[in-house]
PDB file of C-alpha atoms in Angstrom:
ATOM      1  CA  UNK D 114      11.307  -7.829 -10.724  1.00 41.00           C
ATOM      2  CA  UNK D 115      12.206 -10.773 -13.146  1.00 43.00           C
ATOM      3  CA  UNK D 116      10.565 -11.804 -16.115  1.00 47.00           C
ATOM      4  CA  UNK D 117      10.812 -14.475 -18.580  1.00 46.00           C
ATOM      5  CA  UNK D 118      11.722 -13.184 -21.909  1.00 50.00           C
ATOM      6  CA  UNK D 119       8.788 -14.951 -23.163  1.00 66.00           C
ATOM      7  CA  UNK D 120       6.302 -12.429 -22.832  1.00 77.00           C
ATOM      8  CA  UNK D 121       2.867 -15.111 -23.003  1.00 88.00           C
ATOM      9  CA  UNK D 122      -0.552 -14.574 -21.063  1.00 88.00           C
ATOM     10  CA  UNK D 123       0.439 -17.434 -19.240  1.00 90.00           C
ATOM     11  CA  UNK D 124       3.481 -16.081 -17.554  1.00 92.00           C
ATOM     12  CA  UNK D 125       1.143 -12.725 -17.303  1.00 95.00           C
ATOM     13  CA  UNK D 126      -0.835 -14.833 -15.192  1.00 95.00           C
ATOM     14  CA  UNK D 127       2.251 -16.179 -13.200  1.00 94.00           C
ATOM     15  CA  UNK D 128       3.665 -12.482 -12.395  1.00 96.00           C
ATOM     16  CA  UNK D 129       0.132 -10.934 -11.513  1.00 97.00           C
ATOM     17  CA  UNK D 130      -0.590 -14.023  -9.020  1.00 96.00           C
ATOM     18  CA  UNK D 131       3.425 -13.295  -7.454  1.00 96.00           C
ATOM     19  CA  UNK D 132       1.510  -9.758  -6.697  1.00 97.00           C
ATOM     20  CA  UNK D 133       0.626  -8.387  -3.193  1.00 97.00           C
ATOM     21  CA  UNK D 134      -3.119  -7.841  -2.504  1.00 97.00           C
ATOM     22  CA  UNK D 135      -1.733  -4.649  -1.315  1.00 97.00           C
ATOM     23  CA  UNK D 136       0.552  -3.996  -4.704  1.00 98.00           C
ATOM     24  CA  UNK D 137       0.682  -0.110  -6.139  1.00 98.00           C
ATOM     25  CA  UNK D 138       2.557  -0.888  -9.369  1.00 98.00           C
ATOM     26  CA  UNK D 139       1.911  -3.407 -11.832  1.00 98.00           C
ATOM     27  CA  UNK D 140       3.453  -3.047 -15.303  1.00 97.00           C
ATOM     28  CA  UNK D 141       2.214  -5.302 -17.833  1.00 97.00           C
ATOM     29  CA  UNK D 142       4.354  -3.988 -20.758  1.00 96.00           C
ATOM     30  CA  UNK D 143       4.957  -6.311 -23.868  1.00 94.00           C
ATOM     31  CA  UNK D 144       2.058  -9.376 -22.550  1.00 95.00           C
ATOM     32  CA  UNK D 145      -0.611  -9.702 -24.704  1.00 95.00           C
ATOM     33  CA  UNK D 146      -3.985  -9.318 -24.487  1.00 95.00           C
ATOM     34  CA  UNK D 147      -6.474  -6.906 -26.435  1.00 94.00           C
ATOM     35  CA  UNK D 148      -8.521  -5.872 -23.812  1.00 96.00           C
ATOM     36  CA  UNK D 149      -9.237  -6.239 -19.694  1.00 97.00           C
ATOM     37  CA  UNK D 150     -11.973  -8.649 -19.297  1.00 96.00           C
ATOM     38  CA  UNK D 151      -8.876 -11.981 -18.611  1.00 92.00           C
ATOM     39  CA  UNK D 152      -6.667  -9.905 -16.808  1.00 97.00           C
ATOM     40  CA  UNK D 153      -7.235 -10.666 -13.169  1.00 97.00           C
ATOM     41  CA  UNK D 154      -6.930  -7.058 -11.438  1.00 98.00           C
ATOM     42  CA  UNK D 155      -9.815  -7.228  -9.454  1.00 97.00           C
ATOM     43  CA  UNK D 156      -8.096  -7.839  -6.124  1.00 97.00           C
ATOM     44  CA  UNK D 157      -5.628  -5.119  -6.437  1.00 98.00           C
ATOM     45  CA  UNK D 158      -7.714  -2.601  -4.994  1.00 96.00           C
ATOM     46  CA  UNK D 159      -5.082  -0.006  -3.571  1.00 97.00           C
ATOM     47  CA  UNK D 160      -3.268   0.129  -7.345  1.00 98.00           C
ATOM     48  CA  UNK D 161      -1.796   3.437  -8.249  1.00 98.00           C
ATOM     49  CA  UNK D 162      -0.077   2.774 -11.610  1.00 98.00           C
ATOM     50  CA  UNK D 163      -1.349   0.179 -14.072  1.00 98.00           C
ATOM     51  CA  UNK D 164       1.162   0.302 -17.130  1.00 98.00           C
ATOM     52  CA  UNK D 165       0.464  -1.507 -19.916  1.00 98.00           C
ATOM     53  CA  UNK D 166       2.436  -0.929 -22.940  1.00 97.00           C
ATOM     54  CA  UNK D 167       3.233  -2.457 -26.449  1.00 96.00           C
ATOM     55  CA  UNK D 168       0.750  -5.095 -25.579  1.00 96.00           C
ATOM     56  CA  UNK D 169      -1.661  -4.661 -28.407  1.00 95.00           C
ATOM     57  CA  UNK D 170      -4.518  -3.706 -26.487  1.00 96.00           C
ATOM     58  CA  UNK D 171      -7.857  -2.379 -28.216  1.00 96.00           C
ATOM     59  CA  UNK D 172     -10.224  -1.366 -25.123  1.00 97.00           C
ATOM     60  CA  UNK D 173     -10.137  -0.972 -21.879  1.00 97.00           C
ATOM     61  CA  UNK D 174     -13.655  -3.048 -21.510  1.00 97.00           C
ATOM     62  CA  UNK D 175     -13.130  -5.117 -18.643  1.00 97.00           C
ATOM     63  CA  UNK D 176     -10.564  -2.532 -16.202  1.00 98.00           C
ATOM     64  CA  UNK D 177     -12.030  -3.480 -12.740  1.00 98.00           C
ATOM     65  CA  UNK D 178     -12.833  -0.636 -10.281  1.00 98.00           C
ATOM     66  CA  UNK D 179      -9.284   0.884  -9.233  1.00 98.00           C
ATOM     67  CA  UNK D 180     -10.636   3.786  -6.853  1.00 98.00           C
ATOM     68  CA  UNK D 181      -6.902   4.734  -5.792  1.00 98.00           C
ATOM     69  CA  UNK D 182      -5.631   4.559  -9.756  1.00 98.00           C
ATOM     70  CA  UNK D 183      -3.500   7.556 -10.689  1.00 98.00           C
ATOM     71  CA  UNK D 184      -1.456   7.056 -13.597  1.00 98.00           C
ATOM     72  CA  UNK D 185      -2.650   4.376 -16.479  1.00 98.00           C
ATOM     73  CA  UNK D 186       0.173   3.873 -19.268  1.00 98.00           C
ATOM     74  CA  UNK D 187      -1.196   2.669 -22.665  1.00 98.00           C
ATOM     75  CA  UNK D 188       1.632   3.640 -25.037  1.00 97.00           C
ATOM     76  CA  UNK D 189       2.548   1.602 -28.327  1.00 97.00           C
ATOM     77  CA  UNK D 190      -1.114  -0.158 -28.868  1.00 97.00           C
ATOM     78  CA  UNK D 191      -4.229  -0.194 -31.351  1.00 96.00           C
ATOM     79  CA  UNK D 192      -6.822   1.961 -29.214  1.00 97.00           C
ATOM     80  CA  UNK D 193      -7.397   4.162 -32.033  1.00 95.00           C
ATOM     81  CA  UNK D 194      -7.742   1.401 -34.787  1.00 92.00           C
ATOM     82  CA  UNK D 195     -10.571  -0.104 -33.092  1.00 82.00           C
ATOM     83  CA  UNK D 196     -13.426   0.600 -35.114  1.00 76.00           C
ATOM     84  CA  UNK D 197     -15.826   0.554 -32.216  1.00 79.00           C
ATOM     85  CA  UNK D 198     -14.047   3.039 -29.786  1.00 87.00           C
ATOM     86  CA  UNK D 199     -11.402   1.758 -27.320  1.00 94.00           C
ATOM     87  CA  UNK D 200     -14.331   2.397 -24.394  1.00 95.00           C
ATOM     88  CA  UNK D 201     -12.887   4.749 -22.432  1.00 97.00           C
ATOM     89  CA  UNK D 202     -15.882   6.158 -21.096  1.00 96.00           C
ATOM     90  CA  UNK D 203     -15.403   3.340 -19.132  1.00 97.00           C
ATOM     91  CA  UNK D 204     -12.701   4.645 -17.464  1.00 98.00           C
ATOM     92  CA  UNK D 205     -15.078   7.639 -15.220  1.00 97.00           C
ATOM     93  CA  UNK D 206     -16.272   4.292 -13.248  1.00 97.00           C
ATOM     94  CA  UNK D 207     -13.718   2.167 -12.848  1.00 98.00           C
ATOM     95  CA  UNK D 208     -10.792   5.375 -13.176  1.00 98.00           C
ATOM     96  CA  UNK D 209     -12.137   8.141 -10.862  1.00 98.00           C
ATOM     97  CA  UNK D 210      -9.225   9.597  -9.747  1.00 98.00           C
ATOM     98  CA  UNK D 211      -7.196   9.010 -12.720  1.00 98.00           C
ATOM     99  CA  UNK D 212      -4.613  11.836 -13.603  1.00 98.00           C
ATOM    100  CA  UNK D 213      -2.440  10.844 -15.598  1.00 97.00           C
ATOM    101  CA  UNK D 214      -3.338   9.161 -19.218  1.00 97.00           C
ATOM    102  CA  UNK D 215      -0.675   8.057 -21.621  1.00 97.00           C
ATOM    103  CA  UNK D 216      -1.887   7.348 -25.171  1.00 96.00           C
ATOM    104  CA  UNK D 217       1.393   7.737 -27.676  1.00 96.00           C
ATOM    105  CA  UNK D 218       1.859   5.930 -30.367  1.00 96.00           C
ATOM    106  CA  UNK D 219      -2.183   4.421 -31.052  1.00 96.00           C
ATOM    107  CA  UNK D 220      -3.048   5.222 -34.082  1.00 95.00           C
ATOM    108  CA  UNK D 221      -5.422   8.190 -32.791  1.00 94.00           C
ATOM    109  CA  UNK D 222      -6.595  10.482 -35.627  1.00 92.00           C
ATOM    110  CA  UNK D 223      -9.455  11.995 -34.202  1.00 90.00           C
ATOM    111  CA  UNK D 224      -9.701  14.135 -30.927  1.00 91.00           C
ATOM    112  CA  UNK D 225     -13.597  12.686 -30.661  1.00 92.00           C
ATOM    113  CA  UNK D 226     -12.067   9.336 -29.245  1.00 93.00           C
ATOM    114  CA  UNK D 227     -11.188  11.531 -26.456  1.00 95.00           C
ATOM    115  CA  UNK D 228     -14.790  13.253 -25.586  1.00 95.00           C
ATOM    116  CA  UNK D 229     -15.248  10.210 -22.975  1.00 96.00           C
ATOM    117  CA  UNK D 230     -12.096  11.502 -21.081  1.00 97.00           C
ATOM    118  CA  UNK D 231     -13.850  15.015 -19.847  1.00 97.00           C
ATOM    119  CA  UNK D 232     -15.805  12.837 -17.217  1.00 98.00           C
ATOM    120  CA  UNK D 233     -12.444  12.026 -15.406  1.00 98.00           C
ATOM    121  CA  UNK D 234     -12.505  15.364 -13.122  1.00 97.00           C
ATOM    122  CA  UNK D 235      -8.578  14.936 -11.575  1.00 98.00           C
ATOM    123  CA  UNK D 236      -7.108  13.883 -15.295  1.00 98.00           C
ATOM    124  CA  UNK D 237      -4.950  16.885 -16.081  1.00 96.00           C
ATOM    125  CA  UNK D 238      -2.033  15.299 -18.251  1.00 96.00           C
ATOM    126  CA  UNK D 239      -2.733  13.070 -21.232  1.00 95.00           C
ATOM    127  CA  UNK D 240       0.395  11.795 -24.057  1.00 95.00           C
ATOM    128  CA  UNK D 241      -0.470  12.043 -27.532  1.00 93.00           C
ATOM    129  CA  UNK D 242       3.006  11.234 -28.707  1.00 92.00           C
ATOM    130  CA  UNK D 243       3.058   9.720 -32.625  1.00 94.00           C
ATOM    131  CA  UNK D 244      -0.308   9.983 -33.142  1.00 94.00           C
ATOM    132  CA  UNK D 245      -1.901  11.958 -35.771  1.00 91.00           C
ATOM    133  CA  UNK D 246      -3.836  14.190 -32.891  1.00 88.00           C
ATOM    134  CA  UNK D 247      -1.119  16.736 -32.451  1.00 76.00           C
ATOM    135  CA  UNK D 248      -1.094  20.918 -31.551  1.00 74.00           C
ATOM    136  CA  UNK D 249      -2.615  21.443 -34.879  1.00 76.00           C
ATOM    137  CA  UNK D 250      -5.913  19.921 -32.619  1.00 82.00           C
ATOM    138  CA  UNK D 251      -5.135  22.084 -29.900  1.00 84.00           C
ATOM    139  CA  UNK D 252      -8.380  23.979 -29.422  1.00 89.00           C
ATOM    140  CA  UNK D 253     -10.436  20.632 -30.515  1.00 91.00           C
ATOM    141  CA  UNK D 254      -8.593  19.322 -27.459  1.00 92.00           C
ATOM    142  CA  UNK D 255      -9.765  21.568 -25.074  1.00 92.00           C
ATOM    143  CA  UNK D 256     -12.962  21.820 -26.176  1.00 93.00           C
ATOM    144  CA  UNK D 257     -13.314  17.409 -25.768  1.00 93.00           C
ATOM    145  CA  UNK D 258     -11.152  17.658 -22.419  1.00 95.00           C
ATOM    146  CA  UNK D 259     -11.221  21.265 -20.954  1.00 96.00           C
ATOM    147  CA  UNK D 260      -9.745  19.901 -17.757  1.00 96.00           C
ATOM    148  CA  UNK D 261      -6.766  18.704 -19.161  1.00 95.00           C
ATOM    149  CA  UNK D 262      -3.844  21.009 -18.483  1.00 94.00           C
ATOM    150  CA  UNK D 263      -1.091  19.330 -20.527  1.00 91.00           C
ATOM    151  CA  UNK D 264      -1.167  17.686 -23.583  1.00 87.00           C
ATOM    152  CA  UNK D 265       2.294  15.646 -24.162  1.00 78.00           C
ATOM    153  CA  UNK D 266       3.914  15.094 -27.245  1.00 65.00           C
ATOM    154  CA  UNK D 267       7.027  13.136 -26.497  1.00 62.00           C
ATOM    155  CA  UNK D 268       5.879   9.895 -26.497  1.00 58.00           C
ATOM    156  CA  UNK D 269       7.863   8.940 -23.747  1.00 56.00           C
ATOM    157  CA  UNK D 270       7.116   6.341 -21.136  1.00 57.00           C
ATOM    158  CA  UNK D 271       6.403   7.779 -17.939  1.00 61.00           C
ATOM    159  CA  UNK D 272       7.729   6.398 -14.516  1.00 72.00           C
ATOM    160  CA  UNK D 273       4.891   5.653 -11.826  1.00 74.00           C
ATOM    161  CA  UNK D 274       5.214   7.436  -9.545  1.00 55.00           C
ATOM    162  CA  UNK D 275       3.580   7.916  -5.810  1.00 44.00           C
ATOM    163  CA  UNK D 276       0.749  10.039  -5.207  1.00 46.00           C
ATOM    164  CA  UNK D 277       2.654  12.493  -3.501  1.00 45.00           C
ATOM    165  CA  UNK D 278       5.112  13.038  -6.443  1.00 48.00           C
ATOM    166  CA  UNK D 279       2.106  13.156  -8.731  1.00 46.00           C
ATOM    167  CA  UNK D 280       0.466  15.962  -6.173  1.00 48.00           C
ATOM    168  CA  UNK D 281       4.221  17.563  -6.323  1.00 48.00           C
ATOM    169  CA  UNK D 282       4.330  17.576  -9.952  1.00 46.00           C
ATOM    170  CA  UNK D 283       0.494  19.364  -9.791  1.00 46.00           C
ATOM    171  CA  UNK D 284       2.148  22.446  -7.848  1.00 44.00           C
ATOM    172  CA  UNK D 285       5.127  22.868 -10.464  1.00 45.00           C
ATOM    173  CA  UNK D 286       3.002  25.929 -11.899  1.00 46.00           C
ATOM    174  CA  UNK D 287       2.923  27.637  -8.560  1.00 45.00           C
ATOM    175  CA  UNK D 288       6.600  27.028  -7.874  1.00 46.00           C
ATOM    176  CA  UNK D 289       7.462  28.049 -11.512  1.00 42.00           C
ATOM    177  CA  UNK D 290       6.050  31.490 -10.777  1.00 42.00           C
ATOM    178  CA  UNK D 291       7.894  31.447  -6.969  1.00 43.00           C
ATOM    179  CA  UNK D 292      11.197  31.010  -9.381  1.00 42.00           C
ATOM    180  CA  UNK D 293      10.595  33.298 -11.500  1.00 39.00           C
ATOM    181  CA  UNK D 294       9.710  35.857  -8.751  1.00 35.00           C
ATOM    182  CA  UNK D 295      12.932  34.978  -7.130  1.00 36.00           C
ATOM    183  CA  UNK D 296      14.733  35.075 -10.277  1.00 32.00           C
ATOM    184  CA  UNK D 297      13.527  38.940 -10.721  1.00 33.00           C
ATOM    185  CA  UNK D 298      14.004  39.532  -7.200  1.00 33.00           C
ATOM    186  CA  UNK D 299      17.953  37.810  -7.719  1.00 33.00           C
ATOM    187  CA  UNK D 300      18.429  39.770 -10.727  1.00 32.00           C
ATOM    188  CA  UNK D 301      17.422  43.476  -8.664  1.00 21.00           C
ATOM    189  CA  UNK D 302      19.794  42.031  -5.844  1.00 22.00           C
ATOM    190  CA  UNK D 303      22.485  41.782  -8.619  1.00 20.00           C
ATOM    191  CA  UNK D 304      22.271  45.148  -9.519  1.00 25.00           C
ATOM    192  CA  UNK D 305      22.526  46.174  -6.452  1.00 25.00           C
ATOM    193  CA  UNK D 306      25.556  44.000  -5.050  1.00 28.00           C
ATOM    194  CA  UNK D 307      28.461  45.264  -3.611  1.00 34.00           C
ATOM    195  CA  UNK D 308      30.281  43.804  -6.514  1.00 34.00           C
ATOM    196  CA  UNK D 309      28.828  45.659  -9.344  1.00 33.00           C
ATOM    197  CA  UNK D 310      30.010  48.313 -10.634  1.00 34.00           C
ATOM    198  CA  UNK D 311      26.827  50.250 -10.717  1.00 32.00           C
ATOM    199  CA  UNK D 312      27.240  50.272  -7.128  1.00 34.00           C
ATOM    200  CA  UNK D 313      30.896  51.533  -7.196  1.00 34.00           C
ATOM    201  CA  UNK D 314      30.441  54.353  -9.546  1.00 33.00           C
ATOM    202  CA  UNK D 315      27.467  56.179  -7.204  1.00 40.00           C
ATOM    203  CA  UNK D 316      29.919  55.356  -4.375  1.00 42.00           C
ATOM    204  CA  UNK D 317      33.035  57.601  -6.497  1.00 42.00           C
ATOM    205  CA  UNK D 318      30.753  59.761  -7.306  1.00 44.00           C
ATOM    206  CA  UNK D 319      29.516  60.893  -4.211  1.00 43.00           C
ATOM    207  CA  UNK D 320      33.357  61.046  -3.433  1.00 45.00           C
ATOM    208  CA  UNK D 321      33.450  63.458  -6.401  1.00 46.00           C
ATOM    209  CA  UNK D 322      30.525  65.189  -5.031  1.00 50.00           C
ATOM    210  CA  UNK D 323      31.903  65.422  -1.677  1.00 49.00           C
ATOM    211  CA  UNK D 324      35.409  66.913  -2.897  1.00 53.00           C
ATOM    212  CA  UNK D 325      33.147  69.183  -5.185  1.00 54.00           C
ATOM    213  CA  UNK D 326      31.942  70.506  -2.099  1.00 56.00           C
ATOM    214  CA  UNK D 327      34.607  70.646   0.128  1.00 55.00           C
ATOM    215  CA  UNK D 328      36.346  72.912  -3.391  1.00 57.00           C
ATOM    216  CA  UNK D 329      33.356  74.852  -3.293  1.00 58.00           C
ATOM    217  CA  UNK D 330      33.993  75.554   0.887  1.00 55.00           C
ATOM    218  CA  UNK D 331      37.342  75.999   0.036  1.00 51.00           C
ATOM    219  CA  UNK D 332      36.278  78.486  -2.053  1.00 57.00           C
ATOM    220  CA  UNK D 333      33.720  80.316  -0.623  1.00 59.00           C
ATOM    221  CA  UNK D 334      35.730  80.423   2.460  1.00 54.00           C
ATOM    222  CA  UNK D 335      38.267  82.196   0.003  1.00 51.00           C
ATOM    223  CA  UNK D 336      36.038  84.393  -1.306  1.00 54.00           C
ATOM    224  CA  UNK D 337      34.914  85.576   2.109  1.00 55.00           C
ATOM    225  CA  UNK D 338      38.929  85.931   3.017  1.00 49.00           C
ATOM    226  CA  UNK D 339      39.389  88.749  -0.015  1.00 54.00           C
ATOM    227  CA  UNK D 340      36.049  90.161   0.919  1.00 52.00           C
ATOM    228  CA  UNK D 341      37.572  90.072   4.570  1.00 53.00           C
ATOM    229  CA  UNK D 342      40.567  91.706   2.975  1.00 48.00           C
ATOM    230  CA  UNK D 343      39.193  94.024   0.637  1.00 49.00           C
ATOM    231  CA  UNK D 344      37.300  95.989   3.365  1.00 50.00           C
ATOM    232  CA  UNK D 345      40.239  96.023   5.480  1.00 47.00           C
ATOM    233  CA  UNK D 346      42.232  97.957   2.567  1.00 48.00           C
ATOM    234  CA  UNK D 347      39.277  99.986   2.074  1.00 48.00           C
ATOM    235  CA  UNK D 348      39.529 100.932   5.718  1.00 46.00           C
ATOM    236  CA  UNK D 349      42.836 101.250   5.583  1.00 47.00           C
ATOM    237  CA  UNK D 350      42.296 103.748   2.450  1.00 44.00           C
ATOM    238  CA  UNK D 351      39.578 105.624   4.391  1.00 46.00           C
ATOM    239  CA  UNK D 352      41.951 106.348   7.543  1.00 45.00           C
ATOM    240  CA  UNK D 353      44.452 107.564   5.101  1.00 41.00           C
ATOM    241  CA  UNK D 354      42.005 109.800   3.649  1.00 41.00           C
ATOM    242  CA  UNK D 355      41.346 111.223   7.236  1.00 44.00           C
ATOM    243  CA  UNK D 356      44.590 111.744   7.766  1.00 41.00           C
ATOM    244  CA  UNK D 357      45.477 113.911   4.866  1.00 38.00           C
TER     245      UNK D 357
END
């Protein structure tokens, strides 16, 4: 995708009408515009990803209805300097199925710009990178957004990504606890491979025990010979006896 360096609404307006009806990606990163209500999204109806970074936005008043919408990437803007609100209670209309929310780097002090986001029922990753809102607001957090399951603090941009990665990403947890089952289960296997040497010293020493008791036949088998023997002398000694 190409660019002009130039980043004007005017060449915003020249790359969104270059867009397929049918487009899942649009990034408008570095155009600017302070809110939604002039950016023409309405037609892209089957959007996934709608990134719009460093452009100095303020609300989201005016984000048409994006039914398929997954991941929306606000990073690097003024959404919590907006003495109003930024709007996002907004977002549970036009946003339903939103899941991923990045917010780093807005100026957000106060988790109670967030309470709006707990009427987005699939939203279960949110980036608070740079902002004042940190894990010292953890329990705040959860108690404006309980759905939310992770609360990023990298301030990174994220990549969009298909629906089916995003779905993938939601069973990490699952497949976390698979690996570390098989990791335990790996580690018992260790102890019990042929390599070890926990393996090799029951091995010798039911060689040891095995000799042990083949001495112990050895001797027994002895011990019966001078038994054997002794009652053959004392036989011997008896006949004598007779004799005399």
């Amino acid at each position: 995708m190409f660019r002009s360096p130039i980043y004007t609404t005017i060449n915003m307006f020249a790359y969104l009408a270059d867009q397929p009806d049918d487009a899942k990606t649009i990034i408008l990163d570095e155009f600017p515009f302070s809110d939604f209500l002039d950016v023409p999204l309405l037609r892209f109806t089957n959007l996934r990803c709608l990134s719009a970074n460093f452009c100095g936005v303020k609300s989201v008043l005016g984000l048409p209805p994006l039914p398929h919408l997954t991941q929306l990437q606000l990073n690097d803007n003024q959404l919590g300097y907006n003495p109003d609100t930024p709007n996002f209670e907004l977002l549970a209309t036009a946003t339903p199925n939103l899941k991923r929310l990045t917010l780093a780097n807005n100026g957000i002090t106060s988790h109670d710009i967030l309470k709006p986001l707990k009427d987005l029922p699939a939203l279960y990753a949110v980036d608070l990178g740079y902002n004042s809102v940190n894990r010292t607001h953890y329990r705040q957090l959860i108690d404006a957004v309980p759905q939310v399951m992770h609360w990023d603090e990298d301030g990174g941009e994220t990549d969009c990504d298909s629906d089916e990665e995003m779905e993938g990403s939601d069973k990490g947890d699952g497949d976390e606890e698979d690996d570390d089952a098989s990791m335990a289960d790996s580690d018992r296997t260790w102890l019990l491979s042929d390599d070890d040497d926990v393996d090799v010293i029951p091995d010798s020493a039911s060689e040891s025990d095995m000799d042990e008791d083949d001495d112990d036949a050895i001797r027994d088998s002895a011990s019966e010979s001078d038994m054997d023997a002794s009652s053959h002398q004392d036989e011997d000694a008896d006949d004598v006896i007779m004799l005399n």
